Short mmCIF file of C-alpha atoms and ligand atoms in Angstrom, two decimals:
data_model
loop_
_atom_site.label_atom_id
_atom_site.label_comp_id
_atom_site.label_asym_id
_atom_site.label_seq_id
_atom_site.Cartn_x
_atom_site.Cartn_y
_atom_site.Cartn_z
CA MET A 1 -28.56 79.48 115.71
CA GLU A 2 -26.14 76.65 115.01
CA ASN A 3 -23.25 76.60 117.50
CA LYS A 4 -20.06 77.00 115.50
CA ILE A 5 -17.75 77.44 118.45
CA LYS A 6 -15.23 74.64 118.64
CA ALA A 7 -14.15 75.00 122.25
CA HIS A 8 -13.69 72.51 125.03
CA ASN A 9 -16.08 72.95 127.92
CA SER A 10 -13.24 72.89 130.42
CA ILE A 11 -9.57 71.95 130.62
CA LEU A 12 -10.60 68.52 131.94
CA GLU A 13 -11.86 67.47 128.51
CA LEU A 14 -8.21 67.44 127.44
CA VAL A 15 -7.15 64.70 129.85
CA GLY A 16 -5.89 61.60 128.01
CA ASN A 17 -5.56 60.95 124.26
CA THR A 18 -1.91 61.94 124.42
CA PRO A 19 0.23 61.53 121.29
CA LEU A 20 2.47 58.61 120.43
CA VAL A 21 5.68 59.95 118.90
CA ARG A 22 8.31 57.96 117.04
CA LEU A 23 11.79 58.22 118.53
CA ASN A 24 14.20 58.84 115.70
CA ARG A 25 17.62 59.90 116.86
CA ILE A 26 18.05 58.74 120.43
CA SER A 27 17.36 55.19 119.25
CA GLU A 28 19.69 55.45 116.23
CA GLY A 29 21.49 52.15 115.80
CA PHE A 30 19.02 50.25 117.99
CA THR A 31 17.29 47.16 116.64
CA GLY A 32 13.51 47.75 116.29
CA ASN A 33 11.04 50.65 116.17
CA PHE A 34 10.60 52.90 119.18
CA PHE A 35 7.73 55.17 120.19
CA ALA A 36 7.06 57.40 123.19
CA LYS A 37 3.65 58.05 124.70
CA VAL A 38 4.14 61.69 125.67
CA GLU A 39 2.06 62.22 128.80
CA SER A 40 3.08 65.87 129.25
CA PHE A 41 0.35 66.63 126.68
CA ASN A 42 -2.18 66.15 129.49
CA PRO A 43 -3.39 69.55 130.79
CA GLY A 44 -1.66 68.98 134.15
CA HIS A 45 1.48 67.97 132.21
CA SER A 46 1.62 64.39 133.49
CA SER A 47 0.02 60.95 133.39
CA LYS A 48 -1.38 61.59 136.88
CA ASP A 49 -4.26 63.60 135.37
CA ARG A 50 -5.73 60.26 134.33
CA ILE A 51 -5.83 58.84 137.86
CA ALA A 52 -7.03 62.09 139.43
CA MET A 53 -9.96 62.21 136.97
CA HIS A 54 -10.82 58.52 137.29
CA ILE A 55 -10.65 58.27 141.08
CA ILE A 56 -12.62 61.49 141.59
CA GLU A 57 -15.28 60.58 139.02
CA GLU A 58 -15.68 57.09 140.51
CA ALA A 59 -16.24 58.67 143.94
CA GLU A 60 -18.86 60.95 142.35
CA ARG A 61 -20.61 57.97 140.75
CA LYS A 62 -20.72 56.23 144.13
CA GLY A 63 -22.16 59.40 145.70
CA ILE A 64 -19.19 59.79 148.08
CA LEU A 65 -18.26 63.20 146.71
CA THR A 66 -20.84 65.93 146.54
CA GLU A 67 -20.48 69.65 145.91
CA GLY A 68 -17.99 71.24 148.28
CA SER A 69 -16.53 67.90 149.46
CA THR A 70 -12.83 67.58 150.29
CA ILE A 71 -10.19 65.53 148.49
CA ILE A 72 -7.04 64.61 150.43
CA GLU A 73 -3.71 63.19 149.28
CA THR A 74 -0.12 62.97 150.47
CA THR A 75 2.08 64.22 147.63
CA SER A 76 3.87 67.31 146.44
CA GLY A 77 4.40 65.79 143.03
CA ASN A 78 2.45 65.26 139.85
CA THR A 79 -0.52 63.62 141.54
CA GLY A 80 -1.03 66.61 143.84
CA PHE A 81 -1.04 68.98 140.90
CA SER A 82 -3.56 66.86 138.96
CA ILE A 83 -5.90 66.51 141.95
CA ALA A 84 -5.74 70.26 142.57
CA MET A 85 -6.57 70.94 138.91
CA VAL A 86 -9.55 68.56 138.86
CA SER A 87 -10.77 69.93 142.21
CA ILE A 88 -10.84 73.51 140.93
CA ILE A 89 -13.02 72.65 137.95
CA LYS A 90 -15.34 70.35 139.88
CA GLY A 91 -15.66 72.59 142.94
CA TYR A 92 -13.98 70.46 145.61
CA LYS A 93 -11.64 71.48 148.37
CA CYS A 94 -8.19 69.94 147.88
CA ILE A 95 -5.90 69.29 150.84
CA LEU A 96 -2.36 68.06 150.23
CA ALA A 97 -0.10 66.94 153.07
CA VAL A 98 3.49 67.23 151.86
CA SER A 99 6.90 66.59 153.31
CA SER A 100 9.10 69.48 154.46
CA LYS A 101 11.61 68.17 151.87
CA SER A 102 9.32 69.52 149.11
CA SER A 103 10.74 72.55 147.33
CA LYS A 104 9.15 75.98 147.78
CA ASP A 105 8.46 76.03 144.05
CA LYS A 106 6.36 72.88 144.31
CA ILE A 107 4.41 74.18 147.30
CA ASP A 108 3.79 77.51 145.53
CA MET A 109 2.62 75.64 142.42
CA LEU A 110 0.07 73.64 144.44
CA ARG A 111 -1.17 76.76 146.28
CA THR A 112 -1.56 78.52 142.95
CA MET A 113 -3.80 75.67 141.86
CA GLY A 114 -6.02 76.29 144.89
CA ALA A 115 -4.79 73.49 147.17
CA ILE A 116 -4.57 73.84 150.95
CA VAL A 117 -1.08 72.61 151.76
CA TYR A 118 0.09 71.14 155.08
CA VAL A 119 3.88 70.93 155.28
CA CYS A 120 4.83 68.09 157.64
CA PRO A 121 8.25 67.30 159.14
CA ALA A 122 10.19 64.94 156.86
CA HIS A 123 12.33 63.31 159.52
CA VAL A 124 9.67 61.65 161.67
CA SER A 125 8.57 58.03 161.30
CA ALA A 126 5.54 57.21 159.14
CA ASP A 127 3.41 56.43 162.23
CA ASP A 128 4.27 59.70 164.02
CA PRO A 129 1.12 61.90 164.26
CA ARG A 130 3.09 64.71 162.56
CA SER A 131 4.04 62.63 159.50
CA TYR A 132 2.27 63.50 156.26
CA TYR A 133 0.59 60.08 156.20
CA GLU A 134 -0.87 60.55 159.67
CA VAL A 135 -1.85 64.19 159.06
CA ALA A 136 -3.71 63.14 155.89
CA LYS A 137 -5.42 60.24 157.69
CA ARG A 138 -6.47 62.49 160.58
CA LEU A 139 -7.88 65.15 158.24
CA HIS A 140 -9.74 62.45 156.32
CA LYS A 141 -11.30 61.12 159.54
CA GLU A 142 -12.21 64.59 160.77
CA THR A 143 -13.75 65.76 157.47
CA SER A 144 -17.04 64.09 156.70
CA GLY A 145 -17.66 63.29 153.04
CA SER A 146 -13.95 63.54 152.26
CA ILE A 147 -11.96 61.05 150.19
CA TYR A 148 -8.34 60.02 150.62
CA ILE A 149 -6.85 59.20 147.21
CA ASN A 150 -4.03 57.00 148.63
CA GLN A 151 -2.52 56.35 145.17
CA TYR A 152 -0.08 53.63 146.29
CA PHE A 153 -2.90 51.42 147.56
CA ASN A 154 -5.86 52.44 145.42
CA GLU A 155 -6.87 49.91 142.75
CA LEU A 156 -8.59 52.67 140.79
CA ASN A 157 -5.10 53.98 140.00
CA MET A 158 -4.43 50.86 137.93
CA GLU A 159 -7.96 50.90 136.51
CA ALA A 160 -7.51 54.46 135.19
CA HIS A 161 -4.67 53.22 132.96
CA TYR A 162 -6.49 49.99 132.08
CA LYS A 163 -9.37 52.10 130.77
CA SER A 164 -7.40 54.86 129.03
CA THR A 165 -3.63 54.46 128.49
CA GLY A 166 -3.91 50.79 127.46
CA PRO A 167 -6.64 51.23 124.82
CA GLU A 168 -4.97 54.38 123.46
CA ILE A 169 -1.65 52.58 122.90
CA TRP A 170 -3.37 49.57 121.36
CA GLU A 171 -5.26 51.81 118.95
CA GLN A 172 -2.27 54.08 118.18
CA THR A 173 -0.06 51.09 117.29
CA GLY A 174 -2.84 49.39 115.30
CA GLY A 175 -2.37 46.40 117.61
CA GLN A 176 1.26 46.04 116.46
CA ILE A 177 2.92 46.77 119.81
CA THR A 178 5.36 44.04 120.88
CA HIS A 179 6.92 45.62 124.03
CA LEU A 180 5.83 48.08 126.69
CA VAL A 181 8.63 49.62 128.77
CA ALA A 182 7.52 51.85 131.65
CA CYS A 183 8.66 53.21 134.99
CA SER A 184 7.08 51.73 138.10
CA GLY A 185 6.34 53.89 141.13
CA THR A 186 2.85 53.20 142.43
CA GLY A 187 2.79 50.71 139.51
CA GLY A 188 -0.58 51.99 138.35
CA THR A 189 0.64 53.04 134.90
CA ILE A 190 2.56 49.90 134.01
CA SER A 191 0.16 47.34 135.46
CA GLY A 192 -3.08 48.93 134.24
CA THR A 193 -1.69 49.47 130.74
CA ALA A 194 -0.09 46.01 130.64
CA LYS A 195 -3.26 44.26 131.76
CA TYR A 196 -5.23 45.80 128.89
CA LEU A 197 -2.51 45.14 126.29
CA LYS A 198 -2.03 41.51 127.37
CA GLU A 199 -5.76 40.91 127.15
CA GLN A 200 -5.55 41.98 123.50
CA ASN A 201 -2.35 40.03 122.83
CA PRO A 202 -0.77 37.88 125.55
CA ASN A 203 2.59 38.02 123.70
CA VAL A 204 3.12 41.71 124.42
CA LYS A 205 6.21 41.82 126.64
CA VAL A 206 6.10 44.19 129.60
CA ILE A 207 9.28 45.52 131.20
CA GLY A 208 9.25 47.65 134.34
CA VAL A 209 11.94 50.21 135.11
CA ASP A 210 13.15 50.39 138.71
CA ALA A 211 15.81 52.41 140.55
CA PHE A 212 18.91 51.15 142.33
CA GLY A 213 17.88 51.65 145.97
CA SER A 214 14.33 50.33 145.45
CA ILE A 215 12.86 46.90 146.27
CA LEU A 216 10.56 46.40 143.25
CA LYS A 217 12.86 44.32 141.00
CA LYS A 218 13.90 41.95 143.79
CA TYR A 219 10.32 41.63 145.01
CA HIS A 220 9.16 40.76 141.48
CA GLU A 221 11.80 38.03 141.22
CA THR A 222 11.48 36.51 144.68
CA ARG A 223 8.20 37.84 146.15
CA GLU A 224 10.30 38.72 149.18
CA PHE A 225 10.58 42.17 150.72
CA ASP A 226 14.33 42.68 151.12
CA SER A 227 15.09 45.81 153.14
CA ASN A 228 18.80 45.43 152.21
CA GLU A 229 17.85 46.68 148.74
CA ILE A 230 16.81 50.07 150.15
CA TYR A 231 19.10 53.12 150.04
CA PRO A 232 18.63 56.76 149.02
CA TYR A 233 18.52 57.69 145.34
CA ARG A 234 17.71 60.79 143.34
CA ILE A 235 15.09 59.91 140.72
CA GLU A 236 11.63 60.92 141.92
CA GLY A 237 8.63 58.84 140.90
CA LEU A 238 10.13 55.45 140.20
CA GLY A 239 10.95 52.66 142.58
CA LYS A 240 9.72 52.28 146.15
CA ASN A 241 10.70 51.22 149.67
CA LEU A 242 7.40 49.39 150.20
CA ILE A 243 5.24 46.99 148.17
CA PRO A 244 2.59 49.13 146.48
CA GLY A 245 -0.87 47.59 146.48
CA ALA A 246 -1.55 49.43 143.21
CA THR A 247 0.95 47.20 141.34
CA ASP A 248 -0.06 43.91 139.70
CA PHE A 249 3.32 42.16 139.59
CA ASP A 250 1.89 39.26 137.55
CA VAL A 251 1.41 41.31 134.37
CA ILE A 252 5.02 42.54 134.41
CA ASP A 253 7.49 40.14 132.75
CA LYS A 254 10.67 41.59 134.22
CA PHE A 255 12.26 44.64 135.78
CA ILE A 256 15.45 46.45 134.85
CA LYS A 257 17.30 48.95 137.05
CA VAL A 258 18.80 52.27 135.97
CA THR A 259 21.17 54.68 137.71
CA ASP A 260 20.47 58.27 138.75
CA SER A 261 23.36 59.60 136.70
CA GLU A 262 22.70 57.77 133.43
CA SER A 263 18.99 58.58 133.63
CA ALA A 264 19.75 62.28 134.13
CA HIS A 265 22.12 62.39 131.16
CA THR A 266 19.63 60.51 129.02
CA ALA A 267 16.83 62.98 129.93
CA ARG A 268 19.08 65.79 128.69
CA GLU A 269 19.87 63.79 125.56
CA ILE A 270 16.15 63.36 124.77
CA ALA A 271 15.77 67.15 124.69
CA LYS A 272 18.79 67.54 122.43
CA THR A 273 18.03 64.72 120.00
CA GLU A 274 14.24 64.47 119.85
CA GLY A 275 13.27 68.03 120.88
CA ILE A 276 11.04 66.61 123.59
CA PHE A 277 11.43 68.35 126.95
CA ALA A 278 10.57 65.55 129.35
CA GLY A 279 11.00 64.69 133.03
CA TYR A 280 13.64 62.69 134.88
CA THR A 281 11.77 59.37 134.60
CA SER A 282 11.50 59.80 130.83
CA GLY A 283 15.29 59.77 130.96
CA ALA A 284 15.12 56.64 133.12
CA VAL A 285 12.86 54.73 130.74
CA THR A 286 14.99 55.69 127.74
CA GLN A 287 18.13 54.67 129.62
CA ALA A 288 16.42 51.30 130.15
CA LEU A 289 15.87 51.08 126.37
CA LYS A 290 19.60 51.56 125.80
CA GLN A 291 20.41 48.74 128.23
CA LEU A 292 17.73 46.42 126.82
CA ASN A 293 18.90 47.08 123.26
CA GLU A 294 22.44 46.18 124.28
CA GLN A 295 21.16 42.96 125.85
CA GLY A 296 19.56 42.02 122.48
CA GLU A 297 16.01 42.29 123.81
CA PHE A 298 14.45 43.59 120.58
CA GLY A 299 14.10 42.18 117.07
CA PRO A 300 14.16 44.27 113.87
CA LYS A 301 10.36 44.22 113.44
CA ASP A 302 9.49 44.90 117.07
CA ASN A 303 7.42 47.93 118.00
CA VAL A 304 8.46 49.14 121.41
CA VAL A 305 6.40 51.72 123.32
CA VAL A 306 7.82 53.67 126.25
CA ILE A 307 5.90 56.05 128.47
CA PHE A 308 7.24 59.55 129.11
CA PRO A 309 5.32 60.39 132.33
CA ASP A 310 5.79 64.15 132.69
CA HIS A 311 7.29 67.44 131.49
CA GLY A 312 10.82 68.75 131.87
CA SER A 313 9.72 72.09 133.34
CA ARG A 314 9.24 70.39 136.73
CA TYR A 315 12.99 69.64 136.89
CA MET A 316 14.57 73.02 136.15
CA SER A 317 16.39 73.11 139.47
CA LYS A 318 17.39 69.45 139.17
CA VAL A 319 18.25 67.50 136.01
CA TYR A 320 18.27 70.64 133.86
CA SER A 321 20.46 72.63 136.23
CA ASP A 322 24.19 72.25 135.54
CA GLN A 323 24.90 73.21 139.15
CA TRP A 324 22.66 70.41 140.46
CA MET A 325 24.24 67.89 138.09
CA GLU A 326 27.66 68.97 139.28
CA ASP A 327 26.63 68.83 142.96
CA GLN A 328 25.47 65.22 142.46
CA GLY A 329 28.80 64.34 140.85
CA PHE A 330 27.02 63.46 137.59
CA PHE A 331 29.46 65.34 135.39
CA ASP A 332 32.82 63.82 134.68
CA THR A 333 35.50 64.95 132.29
CA ASN A 334 33.75 63.15 129.43
CA THR A 335 30.29 64.62 129.89
CA VAL A 336 30.84 68.16 131.13
CA SER A 337 31.36 69.40 127.55
CA GLU A 338 27.76 68.42 126.64
CA THR A 339 26.34 71.62 128.22
CA GLN A 340 26.21 74.86 126.32
CA LYS A 341 27.59 77.86 128.10
CA VAL A 342 25.46 81.01 128.18
CA GLN A 343 27.07 83.97 126.41
CA TYR A 344 26.63 87.28 128.25
CA ILE A 345 26.78 90.49 126.21
CA LYS A 346 28.29 93.36 128.22
CA GLU A 347 25.96 96.31 128.95
N1 LIG B 1 7.34 59.17 136.64
C1 LIG B 1 6.95 60.19 137.42
C2 LIG B 1 7.55 61.53 137.21
C3 LIG B 1 6.00 59.98 138.43
O1 LIG B 1 5.62 61.01 139.22
C4 LIG B 1 5.48 58.68 138.61
C5 LIG B 1 4.48 58.45 139.69
N2 LIG B 1 4.96 58.23 140.99
C6 LIG B 1 5.93 57.64 137.77
C7 LIG B 1 6.85 57.94 136.80
C8 LIG B 1 5.46 56.22 137.92
O2 LIG B 1 4.11 56.06 137.63
P1 LIG B 1 3.26 55.06 138.49
O3 LIG B 1 3.08 55.68 139.85
O4 LIG B 1 1.95 54.96 137.78
O5 LIG B 1 3.97 53.77 138.59
#
């Protein structure tokens, strides 16, 4: 009998092919056309599904991973979730070494997705045997047939975006893209996507978004590692205090920095104006658009693509909590009125 069932064989078939959505209201008054690649449409709700799939499938092709093998990474964030998801479907053990700074919610989320989680003390140096880097390395050594994803130094991270995000954006814009603006953490997303786009059209301009407190912008400009640039900041997932091997700085034309506070307010504004519930770095990249527009970066016919890396639900106790915003000092007398108060009906 003919098979009429239109189902996907597993959730993994839904990785990639995320929508490109025109920004209408948040970019009102800007010069140019603006579009967001909404990566929360991936089944693991972030762009990291792409690298988890690609790195794991490459290891399978090379015969490194076989049934029951172990996959190890050091992250409590989006990458950990994506690796856990892929591991469940493909039958691998997933071990994640995370910092004791990670919230209980994040650890519970990873455990729910089948990961074995090691919580390691946050306040020890990176080369201490108890640090999450060293714990992951030790487990990798001790577990034969295991792979260590090591996203900051794995070239396959960049390749995942070169093979998927880049071609998707080129096709979705009919080759009319003029600018790519994206956050840089490991740098895999921006450099892999940029490399593909520039191969199609070398005039595509690529702008990386960095945080105040991170070394990326200065390193791009001078190729010098300046530790004076480093100080704590709030946005998770963009910027870095080391030079990530997964970044190709040559395909990025320039970097722009954004603040924690403005990025947080802009993330909230995206929800209210575009109806897209996105993560903190989506706020950061849109904040960068505001600054670039003000600097006269875009022309009236330009087609600017930004990447929204993940979903807002991961930030309920942060950017989307009024208490957290207040605790950070992000509300001032001008902005506090933006939040709606909940109305309680008496019992
Ligand atoms: N936004 C978020 C929320 C992330 O988790 C990351 C990854 N660290 C990025 C942006 C940056 O992506 P990439 O690592 O590919 O540079």
